[in-house]
Amino acid sequence: MKRQLPLALVFIFGIFCIFQYFVPHESSEWIYEFLLAWIYIIGILTLALGIWSLIRVSWDKVQHRRPNWQYALVTLLGLFAMITFGFDYCRSFFSSEGLRNYMFVHFFDYILIPIQATMFSLLAFFIASASYRAFRARSLLASLLLLAALVIMLRFNPYLGFVGEYMEQLATWLLNVPNLAAKRAIIVGVGLGIVATSLKVILGIERNYLGRD
Amino acid sequence: MSSVGLIISLFIIGAGLLWLLILSLTGREVERRIVFLFIGLAVSVPLLFNITFSERATPIVLDVFDKLEDLPPGSKVLLSYDYGPSMAPEVEPMSNAFLRHSLAKGHKLYLMALWATGQSLVATAVDSIIKREFPDKVYGEDYVNIGFKAGGTGVLNVIITDFRKMYLTDVDGLDLDSLFIFDGVKSLRDMDVLISIGGGFPGVKEWVLFAGAPGNIPTAGGCAAVSAPLLYPYYPRQLLGLLGGIKGAAEYESELKKRYPRFETMPTPGIKMMGPQTLAHLVVMAFIVIGNISYFISRRKRS
């Protein structure tokens, strides 16, 4: 029963959603919207599950002094601090007052934004280092990739004068023709893969999502 | 001052290139921290000397601009902040430009977020741009912030049929039916244009797949440069235009300044950031060339 019930539910709703797409009747639309509401409900439950899981894993690290347990402690402190400030020190649970809480706004503006922006901007340094060490013309394909990368970067360059216009045209061609063709092929391939995997899940061939128990 | 900065920055790049070339020719590897130092200089020099370049809008950017321009005043524009602080430096200039353009044209603006971190960024934009630069615009009549809802693509699936099934109130808890701006608005299909700013999931692609294409609603986007090539396949049919990275933002800002004299003195972070980006690209290209020279020399020595 533990396995048959989820399999039956997936089969029924999976088949229904496939056929519903081709039936533009009012009742069909209504059932579809009803099912969509369930996505929202399940989403909220998974959010709660995610928070519980984060607390459990982090607390376990802190309790047993596992390697880098200090980071887990910071995670827990950050989580509870933001929840407390977000609820305006537990004074407003059902309004957005907490979002204007002084500490909540300051933690977001002066801790979260600079931290995340710094992490993202560090990429420029690592890309430069990687480009020096790894971007080598070892083969014909690697050379083509190298040339394409140089053309794309050069198109932004205003120092090049009239050469820049040709570079821009070449870069636009590279993006609109070879890149587009490859991307479309990948998208179509991924789409077909999704269809195949979905059918396997609906028909009960793929059962990994049920877990091992 | 700008030309002095330009000369200094070019000198740094030239000297760096020569030095690295000599090092590579003598068979010595360049340390990682030297590479970092050059990138640091390439990024900071244009910022210190305020080096900027003139930008010309490319067709893919111009298509979005013209769409907002051609819509009659009072049209409904939905702007979704689908990004977090990590992406903000790159894409926030776009969302700010869209905000200014839409309000200057007299469109009705619906602000929302598919990312939890986007909601605070919407609030910041409302305080720093709308309230300061457009004090005549009335909340609930000219613009509204409906905030963030969890669910990603599920949210889009619902609001394409009915806003009120997902959003009963705006971000301040006001009933949507009490807001004048929502009069006659049932779902996303009532919008004249949808604009998503972001580069992750859910983002521009999801807006195309779950809202724009099925609802036949004109959809535009702005995203981080790294995500732009993934979205080009949707242009021009499913995506009416796209602002890719800081370059796209700079092009949009320059077009806005060109056509609206009131924005002549507006902050243009996109245009400003093109200087560091251009020089950083030059440095990266120099490293690629030097690295390859070094590689070929070492290969010849080995053979």
Coordinates of C-alpha atoms in Angstrom, one line a residue:
Chain A
M1 CA 0.0 0.0 0.0
K2 CA 2.9 2.3 0.9
R3 CA 4.2 2.0 -2.7
Q4 CA 1.0 1.3 -4.6
L5 CA -0.9 4.4 -3.4
P6 CA 1.8 7.0 -4.6
L7 CA 2.2 5.1 -7.9
A8 CA -1.6 5.2 -8.5
L9 CA -1.8 8.9 -7.6
V10 CA 1.0 9.8 -9.9
F11 CA -0.5 7.7 -12.7
I12 CA -4.0 9.2 -12.4
F13 CA -3.0 12.8 -12.1
G14 CA -0.2 12.5 -14.6
I15 CA -2.5 11.0 -17.3
F16 CA -5.2 13.6 -16.4
C17 CA -2.8 16.5 -16.8
I18 CA -1.7 15.3 -20.2
F19 CA -5.2 15.0 -21.5
Q20 CA -6.4 18.2 -19.7
Y21 CA -4.0 20.2 -21.9
F22 CA -6.0 19.2 -25.0
V23 CA -9.5 19.7 -23.5
P24 CA -10.3 23.4 -23.3
H25 CA -13.6 22.8 -21.4
E26 CA -14.5 24.9 -18.3
S27 CA -14.7 21.9 -16.0
S28 CA -11.4 20.7 -17.2
E29 CA -9.9 24.1 -16.5
W30 CA -11.5 24.2 -13.0
I31 CA -10.0 20.8 -12.1
Y32 CA -6.6 22.0 -13.4
E33 CA -6.7 25.1 -11.3
F34 CA -7.7 23.0 -8.3
L35 CA -4.7 20.8 -8.8
L36 CA -2.5 23.8 -9.1
A37 CA -3.6 25.0 -5.7
W38 CA -2.1 21.8 -4.4
I39 CA 1.3 22.8 -5.7
Y40 CA 1.1 25.8 -3.5
I41 CA 0.1 23.8 -0.4
I42 CA 2.8 21.2 -1.0
G43 CA 5.3 24.0 -1.5
I44 CA 4.6 25.5 1.9
L45 CA 4.9 22.1 3.5
T46 CA 8.3 21.5 1.8
L47 CA 9.4 24.9 3.0
A48 CA 8.7 23.8 6.6
L49 CA 10.4 20.5 6.0
G50 CA 13.5 22.4 4.6
I51 CA 13.8 24.6 7.6
W52 CA 13.4 21.6 10.0
S53 CA 16.1 19.7 8.0
L54 CA 18.5 22.7 8.1
I55 CA 18.0 23.1 11.9
R56 CA 18.5 19.3 12.5
V57 CA 21.7 19.0 10.3
S58 CA 23.2 22.3 11.7
W59 CA 22.4 21.4 15.3
D60 CA 23.9 18.0 14.9
K61 CA 27.1 19.6 13.7
V62 CA 27.3 22.0 16.6
Q63 CA 26.4 19.4 19.2
H64 CA 29.0 16.9 18.1
R65 CA 31.6 19.6 17.3
R66 CA 32.0 18.2 13.8
P67 CA 34.5 19.9 11.4
N68 CA 33.6 23.6 10.7
W69 CA 30.8 23.4 13.3
Q70 CA 31.2 27.2 13.8
Y71 CA 29.7 27.9 10.4
A72 CA 26.6 25.8 11.3
L73 CA 26.3 27.9 14.5
V74 CA 26.3 31.1 12.4
T75 CA 23.7 29.6 10.1
L76 CA 21.4 28.8 13.0
L77 CA 21.9 32.2 14.6
G78 CA 21.2 33.9 11.2
L79 CA 18.1 31.8 10.6
F80 CA 16.6 32.6 14.1
A81 CA 17.6 36.2 14.0
M82 CA 16.0 36.9 10.6
I83 CA 12.8 35.0 11.7
T84 CA 12.6 37.0 14.9
F85 CA 13.2 40.4 13.1
G86 CA 10.9 39.3 10.2
F87 CA 8.1 38.8 12.7
D88 CA 8.9 42.2 14.3
Y89 CA 10.2 40.6 17.6
C90 CA 7.1 38.2 17.5
R91 CA 4.7 41.2 17.5
S92 CA 3.3 40.8 14.0
F93 CA 2.7 37.3 12.6
F94 CA 0.0 38.2 10.1
S95 CA 1.1 41.4 8.5
S96 CA 4.1 42.7 6.6
E97 CA 5.2 45.0 9.4
G98 CA 8.3 42.8 10.1
L99 CA 9.6 43.5 6.6
R100 CA 10.1 47.1 7.6
N101 CA 11.7 46.1 10.9
Y102 CA 14.9 48.2 11.4
M103 CA 17.1 45.2 12.1
F104 CA 15.6 43.1 9.3
V105 CA 16.1 45.8 6.7
H106 CA 19.7 46.6 8.0
F107 CA 20.7 42.9 8.1
F108 CA 19.4 42.5 4.5
D109 CA 20.9 45.7 3.1
Y110 CA 24.2 45.8 4.9
I111 CA 25.0 42.1 5.4
L112 CA 23.2 39.9 2.8
I113 CA 23.5 42.2 -0.2
P114 CA 27.3 43.0 0.2
I115 CA 28.1 39.4 1.0
Q116 CA 26.3 38.0 -2.0
A117 CA 27.5 40.7 -4.3
T118 CA 31.1 40.2 -3.2
M119 CA 30.9 36.4 -3.8
F120 CA 29.6 37.0 -7.3
S121 CA 32.1 39.7 -8.2
L122 CA 35.0 37.4 -7.1
L123 CA 34.2 35.4 -10.2
A124 CA 36.0 37.9 -12.4
F125 CA 39.3 37.1 -10.6
F126 CA 38.9 33.4 -10.9
I127 CA 37.8 33.6 -14.5
A128 CA 41.0 35.7 -15.3
S129 CA 43.2 33.2 -13.5
A130 CA 41.5 30.2 -15.2
S131 CA 41.7 31.9 -18.6
Y132 CA 45.5 32.2 -18.2
R133 CA 46.0 28.6 -17.1
A134 CA 43.4 26.6 -18.9
F135 CA 42.2 28.3 -22.0
R136 CA 44.8 26.8 -24.4
A137 CA 44.6 26.0 -28.1
R138 CA 45.3 22.3 -27.6
S139 CA 43.2 21.1 -30.5
L140 CA 41.1 22.5 -33.4
L141 CA 37.9 22.5 -31.3
A142 CA 39.6 24.2 -28.4
S143 CA 41.1 26.8 -30.9
L144 CA 37.6 27.5 -32.3
L145 CA 36.2 28.0 -28.8
L146 CA 39.1 30.3 -27.9
L147 CA 38.6 32.4 -31.0
A148 CA 34.8 32.6 -30.4
A149 CA 35.4 33.7 -26.8
L150 CA 37.9 36.4 -28.0
V151 CA 35.4 37.7 -30.6
I152 CA 32.5 37.9 -28.1
M153 CA 34.7 39.8 -25.6
L154 CA 36.0 42.1 -28.3
R155 CA 32.6 43.2 -29.4
F156 CA 32.2 45.2 -26.2
N157 CA 35.4 47.0 -26.8
P158 CA 35.1 50.7 -27.7
Y159 CA 38.9 51.0 -28.3
L160 CA 38.8 49.1 -31.5
G161 CA 37.2 51.8 -33.7
F162 CA 35.9 50.6 -37.0
V163 CA 37.3 47.1 -36.4
G164 CA 34.8 47.0 -33.4
E165 CA 31.9 47.2 -35.8
Y166 CA 33.1 44.1 -37.7
M167 CA 33.7 42.4 -34.4
E168 CA 30.2 43.2 -33.4
Q169 CA 28.7 41.8 -36.6
L170 CA 30.8 38.7 -36.3
A171 CA 29.8 38.3 -32.6
T172 CA 26.1 38.7 -33.5
W173 CA 26.5 36.1 -36.2
L174 CA 28.2 33.7 -33.7
L175 CA 25.4 34.2 -31.2
N176 CA 22.5 34.1 -33.6
V177 CA 23.6 31.3 -35.8
P178 CA 25.9 28.6 -34.3
N179 CA 25.0 29.4 -30.7
L180 CA 21.3 29.6 -31.4
A181 CA 21.4 26.3 -33.5
A182 CA 23.2 24.5 -30.7
K183 CA 21.0 25.9 -27.9
R184 CA 17.8 25.0 -29.8
A185 CA 19.1 21.5 -30.4
I186 CA 19.9 21.2 -26.7
I187 CA 16.5 22.6 -25.7
V188 CA 14.6 20.2 -28.0
G189 CA 16.8 17.3 -26.7
V190 CA 16.1 18.2 -23.1
G191 CA 12.4 18.6 -23.8
L192 CA 12.3 15.1 -25.3
G193 CA 14.2 13.8 -22.3
I194 CA 11.7 15.4 -20.0
V195 CA 8.9 13.8 -21.9
A196 CA 10.6 10.4 -21.7
T197 CA 11.4 10.7 -18.0
S198 CA 7.9 12.0 -17.2
L199 CA 6.3 9.0 -19.0
K200 CA 8.6 6.7 -17.0
V201 CA 7.5 8.3 -13.7
I202 CA 3.8 8.3 -14.7
L203 CA 3.9 4.6 -15.8
G204 CA 5.7 3.6 -12.7
I205 CA 8.9 2.5 -14.4
E206 CA 11.0 5.1 -12.7
R207 CA 10.4 4.8 -8.9
N208 CA 13.4 6.4 -7.3
Y209 CA 11.3 9.3 -6.0
L210 CA 9.6 6.9 -3.6
G211 CA 12.8 6.3 -1.7
R212 CA 14.2 3.0 -0.5
D213 CA 11.8 2.2 2.4
Chain B
M1 CA 40.6 63.7 -15.9
S2 CA 38.9 60.9 -17.9
S3 CA 41.5 60.9 -20.6
V4 CA 44.3 60.8 -18.0
G5 CA 42.5 57.8 -16.5
L6 CA 42.2 56.2 -19.9
I7 CA 45.9 56.6 -20.6
I8 CA 46.8 55.2 -17.2
S9 CA 44.6 52.2 -17.6
L10 CA 45.9 51.5 -21.1
F11 CA 49.5 51.9 -19.8
I12 CA 48.8 49.4 -17.0
I13 CA 47.4 46.9 -19.4
G14 CA 50.2 47.4 -21.9
A15 CA 52.9 47.2 -19.3
G16 CA 51.3 44.2 -17.7
L17 CA 51.0 42.5 -21.1
L18 CA 54.7 43.0 -21.9
W19 CA 55.8 41.9 -18.4
L20 CA 53.8 38.7 -18.6
L21 CA 55.0 38.1 -22.1
I22 CA 58.6 38.4 -21.1
L23 CA 57.9 36.1 -18.1
S24 CA 56.2 33.5 -20.3
L25 CA 59.0 33.7 -22.9
T26 CA 61.6 32.9 -20.3
G27 CA 59.4 29.9 -19.3
R28 CA 58.2 31.2 -15.9
E29 CA 54.7 30.8 -14.8
V30 CA 52.8 33.8 -13.6
E31 CA 51.5 33.5 -10.1
R32 CA 47.8 33.6 -9.5
R33 CA 48.1 36.7 -7.2
I34 CA 49.7 38.7 -10.1
V35 CA 46.7 37.8 -12.3
F36 CA 44.4 39.0 -9.5
L37 CA 46.3 42.2 -9.1
F38 CA 45.9 43.1 -12.7
I39 CA 42.2 42.3 -12.7
G40 CA 41.9 44.4 -9.5
L41 CA 43.6 47.4 -11.3
A42 CA 41.6 46.9 -14.5
V43 CA 38.3 47.1 -12.5
S44 CA 39.3 49.9 -10.1
V45 CA 41.1 52.4 -12.5
P46 CA 38.0 53.1 -14.6
L47 CA 35.9 53.5 -11.5
L48 CA 38.4 55.9 -10.0
F49 CA 38.8 58.0 -13.1
N50 CA 35.2 57.7 -14.2
I51 CA 35.9 56.3 -17.6
T52 CA 32.7 55.8 -19.6
F53 CA 31.9 55.1 -23.3
S54 CA 29.1 56.0 -25.5
E55 CA 26.6 53.2 -26.0
R56 CA 24.3 52.5 -28.9
A57 CA 21.2 50.3 -28.4
T58 CA 21.3 47.0 -30.4
P59 CA 18.1 45.7 -31.9
I60 CA 17.4 43.2 -29.2
V61 CA 17.5 46.0 -26.6
L62 CA 15.7 48.5 -28.8
D63 CA 12.8 46.1 -29.3
V64 CA 12.0 46.2 -25.6
F65 CA 12.5 50.0 -25.4
D66 CA 10.2 50.6 -28.4
K67 CA 7.6 48.3 -27.0
L68 CA 7.3 50.3 -23.8
E69 CA 7.5 53.5 -25.9
D70 CA 4.8 52.5 -28.4
L71 CA 2.3 51.4 -25.7
P72 CA -0.3 54.1 -25.0
P73 CA -0.1 55.8 -21.5
G74 CA -2.0 53.8 -18.9
S75 CA -0.9 50.5 -20.3
K76 CA -0.3 47.7 -17.8
V77 CA 3.3 46.7 -17.3
L78 CA 4.3 43.9 -14.9
L79 CA 7.8 43.9 -13.6
S80 CA 9.0 40.9 -11.8
Y81 CA 12.2 41.0 -9.6
D82 CA 13.4 37.5 -10.0
Y83 CA 16.9 37.9 -8.5
G84 CA 18.8 38.2 -5.3
P85 CA 21.5 40.5 -4.0
S86 CA 24.2 38.4 -5.7
M87 CA 22.9 39.3 -9.1
A88 CA 21.7 42.8 -8.2
P89 CA 24.8 44.8 -9.3
E90 CA 24.4 43.4 -12.8
V91 CA 20.7 43.5 -13.3
E92 CA 19.5 46.2 -10.9
P93 CA 20.4 48.9 -13.5
M94 CA 17.9 47.2 -15.9
S95 CA 15.1 47.1 -13.4
N96 CA 15.7 50.7 -12.4
A97 CA 15.7 51.8 -16.1
F98 CA 12.4 49.9 -16.7
L99 CA 10.9 51.5 -13.7
R100 CA 11.8 55.0 -14.8
H101 CA 10.8 54.4 -18.4
S102 CA 7.4 52.9 -17.5
L103 CA 6.5 55.6 -15.1
A104 CA 7.7 58.4 -17.3
K105 CA 5.5 57.1 -20.1
G106 CA 2.5 57.0 -17.7
H107 CA 2.1 53.2 -17.7
K108 CA 0.6 51.4 -14.7
L109 CA 3.2 49.4 -13.0
Y110 CA 2.7 46.0 -11.2
L111 CA 5.7 45.0 -9.2
M112 CA 6.2 41.5 -7.9
A113 CA 8.9 38.9 -7.2
L114 CA 9.3 35.2 -7.8
W115 CA 12.4 35.2 -5.5
A116 CA 12.1 35.7 -1.8
T117 CA 15.1 38.1 -1.8
G118 CA 13.4 40.1 -4.7
Q119 CA 10.7 41.5 -2.4
S120 CA 13.2 43.6 -0.4
L121 CA 14.8 44.8 -3.6
V122 CA 11.3 45.9 -4.9
A123 CA 10.8 47.8 -1.6
T124 CA 14.2 49.5 -2.1
A125 CA 13.4 50.5 -5.7
V126 CA 10.0 51.9 -4.6
D127 CA 11.7 54.1 -1.9
S128 CA 14.8 55.1 -3.8
I129 CA 13.3 55.7 -7.3
I130 CA 9.5 56.0 -7.4
K131 CA 9.0 58.0 -4.2
R132 CA 11.9 60.3 -4.9
E133 CA 11.8 60.8 -8.7
F134 CA 8.1 60.4 -9.3
P135 CA 6.4 61.9 -6.2
D136 CA 3.2 62.6 -8.2
K137 CA 2.6 58.8 -8.7
V138 CA 0.0 57.4 -6.4
Y139 CA 0.4 53.9 -4.8
G140 CA -2.5 51.7 -5.8
E141 CA -3.4 53.9 -8.8
D142 CA -0.1 54.2 -10.8
Y143 CA 1.9 51.4 -9.2
V144 CA 1.5 48.5 -6.8
N145 CA 3.8 46.1 -5.1
I146 CA 2.2 42.7 -4.7
G147 CA 5.4 41.2 -3.3
F148 CA 6.7 37.6 -3.3
K149 CA 4.9 34.3 -3.3
A150 CA 6.6 31.0 -2.9
G151 CA 6.0 28.4 -5.6
G152 CA 8.0 29.6 -8.6
T153 CA 6.5 28.3 -11.7
G154 CA 3.4 27.2 -9.7
V155 CA 2.7 30.9 -9.0
L156 CA 2.8 31.7 -12.8
N157 CA 0.5 28.8 -13.5
V158 CA -2.0 30.2 -11.1
I159 CA -1.8 33.9 -11.9
I160 CA -2.1 33.3 -15.6
T161 CA -5.7 32.4 -14.8
D162 CA -6.5 34.4 -11.7
F163 CA -4.3 36.8 -9.7
R164 CA -6.6 36.6 -6.7
K165 CA -6.1 32.9 -6.3
M166 CA -2.5 33.6 -5.4
Y167 CA -2.5 37.2 -4.2
L168 CA -5.4 38.2 -2.0
T169 CA -3.6 41.3 -0.9
D170 CA -0.6 43.5 -1.9
V171 CA 2.6 43.5 0.1
D172 CA 1.1 45.8 2.8
G173 CA -2.0 43.6 3.3
L174 CA -4.4 45.8 1.3
D175 CA -7.1 43.9 -0.5
L176 CA -6.4 43.8 -4.2
D177 CA -10.1 44.7 -4.9
S178 CA -9.6 47.9 -2.9
L179 CA -6.8 49.0 -5.2
F180 CA -7.8 51.1 -8.2
I181 CA -5.0 49.7 -10.3
F182 CA -6.5 46.2 -10.1
D183 CA -9.9 47.3 -11.5
G184 CA -10.6 45.1 -14.4
V185 CA -7.5 43.1 -13.9
K186 CA -8.2 39.4 -13.4
S187 CA -5.0 37.6 -14.6
L188 CA -1.7 38.0 -16.4
R189 CA -3.6 38.0 -19.6
D190 CA -4.8 41.5 -18.8
M191 CA -1.2 42.8 -18.8
D192 CA 0.1 44.6 -21.9
V193 CA 3.7 43.5 -21.3
L194 CA 5.5 41.3 -18.9
I195 CA 9.1 42.0 -17.9
S196 CA 11.2 39.6 -15.8
I197 CA 14.5 40.6 -14.5
G198 CA 16.8 37.8 -13.4
G199 CA 19.2 35.1 -14.4
G200 CA 18.3 32.0 -12.4
F201 CA 15.4 29.8 -11.7
P202 CA 12.6 30.8 -11.8
G203 CA 13.4 33.6 -14.2
V204 CA 13.0 35.0 -17.7
K205 CA 12.7 31.5 -19.3
E206 CA 10.0 30.4 -16.9
W207 CA 8.0 33.6 -17.7
V208 CA 8.2 32.7 -21.4
L209 CA 7.3 29.1 -20.9
F210 CA 4.5 29.5 -18.3
A211 CA 3.1 32.9 -18.9
G212 CA 4.2 34.7 -22.1
A213 CA 3.8 31.8 -24.6
P214 CA 0.7 30.1 -23.3
G215 CA -1.1 33.4 -22.6
N216 CA 0.2 35.1 -25.8
I217 CA 1.4 38.0 -23.7
P218 CA 4.3 40.1 -24.9
T219 CA 7.2 39.2 -22.7
A220 CA 10.6 40.8 -22.3
G221 CA 13.5 40.2 -20.0
G222 CA 16.7 41.3 -18.5
C223 CA 19.3 38.9 -17.2
A224 CA 22.9 38.4 -16.2
A225 CA 25.3 38.1 -19.1
V226 CA 26.1 34.5 -18.3
S227 CA 22.4 33.5 -18.8
A228 CA 21.8 35.6 -22.0
P229 CA 23.0 33.0 -24.6
L230 CA 20.5 30.5 -23.1
L231 CA 17.6 32.9 -23.8
Y232 CA 18.5 34.0 -27.3
P233 CA 16.6 31.0 -28.8
Y234 CA 13.4 32.6 -27.5
Y235 CA 14.0 35.9 -29.3
P236 CA 12.2 37.4 -31.3
R237 CA 9.0 35.3 -31.2
Q238 CA 8.5 34.3 -27.6
L239 CA 10.7 37.0 -26.2
L240 CA 10.2 40.4 -27.7
G241 CA 13.6 41.6 -26.5
L242 CA 16.3 40.9 -24.0
L243 CA 18.8 43.0 -22.0
G244 CA 21.9 40.8 -21.6
G245 CA 24.2 41.7 -18.7
I246 CA 25.6 45.1 -17.9
K247 CA 26.0 45.8 -21.6
G248 CA 22.2 45.5 -22.2
A249 CA 21.6 47.8 -19.2
A250 CA 24.0 50.4 -20.5
E251 CA 22.4 50.4 -23.9
Y252 CA 18.9 50.8 -22.4
E253 CA 20.1 53.7 -20.1
S254 CA 21.8 55.5 -23.0
E255 CA 18.5 55.2 -25.1
L256 CA 16.6 56.5 -22.1
K257 CA 18.9 59.5 -21.7
K258 CA 18.8 60.2 -25.4
R259 CA 15.0 60.3 -25.7
Y260 CA 14.0 61.7 -22.3
P261 CA 15.8 65.0 -21.3
R262 CA 14.5 64.6 -17.7
F263 CA 16.8 61.6 -17.3
E264 CA 19.9 63.5 -18.4
T265 CA 21.2 63.6 -14.9
M266 CA 19.9 60.2 -13.7
P267 CA 22.4 57.8 -12.2
T268 CA 23.6 55.4 -14.9
P269 CA 25.3 52.5 -13.2
G270 CA 25.1 50.4 -16.3
I271 CA 27.1 52.9 -18.4
K272 CA 29.5 53.4 -15.5
M273 CA 30.2 49.7 -15.1
M274 CA 31.0 49.2 -18.8
G275 CA 34.4 50.9 -18.3
P276 CA 35.6 48.3 -15.7
Q277 CA 34.1 45.5 -17.7
T278 CA 35.8 46.6 -20.9
L279 CA 39.2 46.8 -19.3
A280 CA 38.7 43.6 -17.4
H281 CA 37.9 41.9 -20.7
L282 CA 41.1 43.3 -22.2
V283 CA 43.1 41.9 -19.4
V284 CA 41.5 38.5 -19.6
M285 CA 42.2 38.5 -23.4
A286 CA 45.8 39.4 -22.7
F287 CA 46.1 36.5 -20.3
I288 CA 44.6 34.1 -22.8
V289 CA 47.1 35.2 -25.5
I290 CA 50.1 35.1 -23.1
G291 CA 49.0 31.8 -21.7
N292 CA 48.9 30.3 -25.2
I293 CA 52.3 31.7 -26.2
S294 CA 53.7 30.2 -23.0
Y295 CA 52.0 26.9 -23.9
F296 CA 53.4 26.8 -27.4
I297 CA 56.9 27.6 -26.3
S298 CA 56.8 24.9 -23.7
R299 CA 55.4 22.4 -26.2
R300 CA 58.2 23.2 -28.7
K301 CA 60.8 22.8 -26.0
R302 CA 59.4 19.4 -25.0
S303 CA 59.3 18.2 -28.6

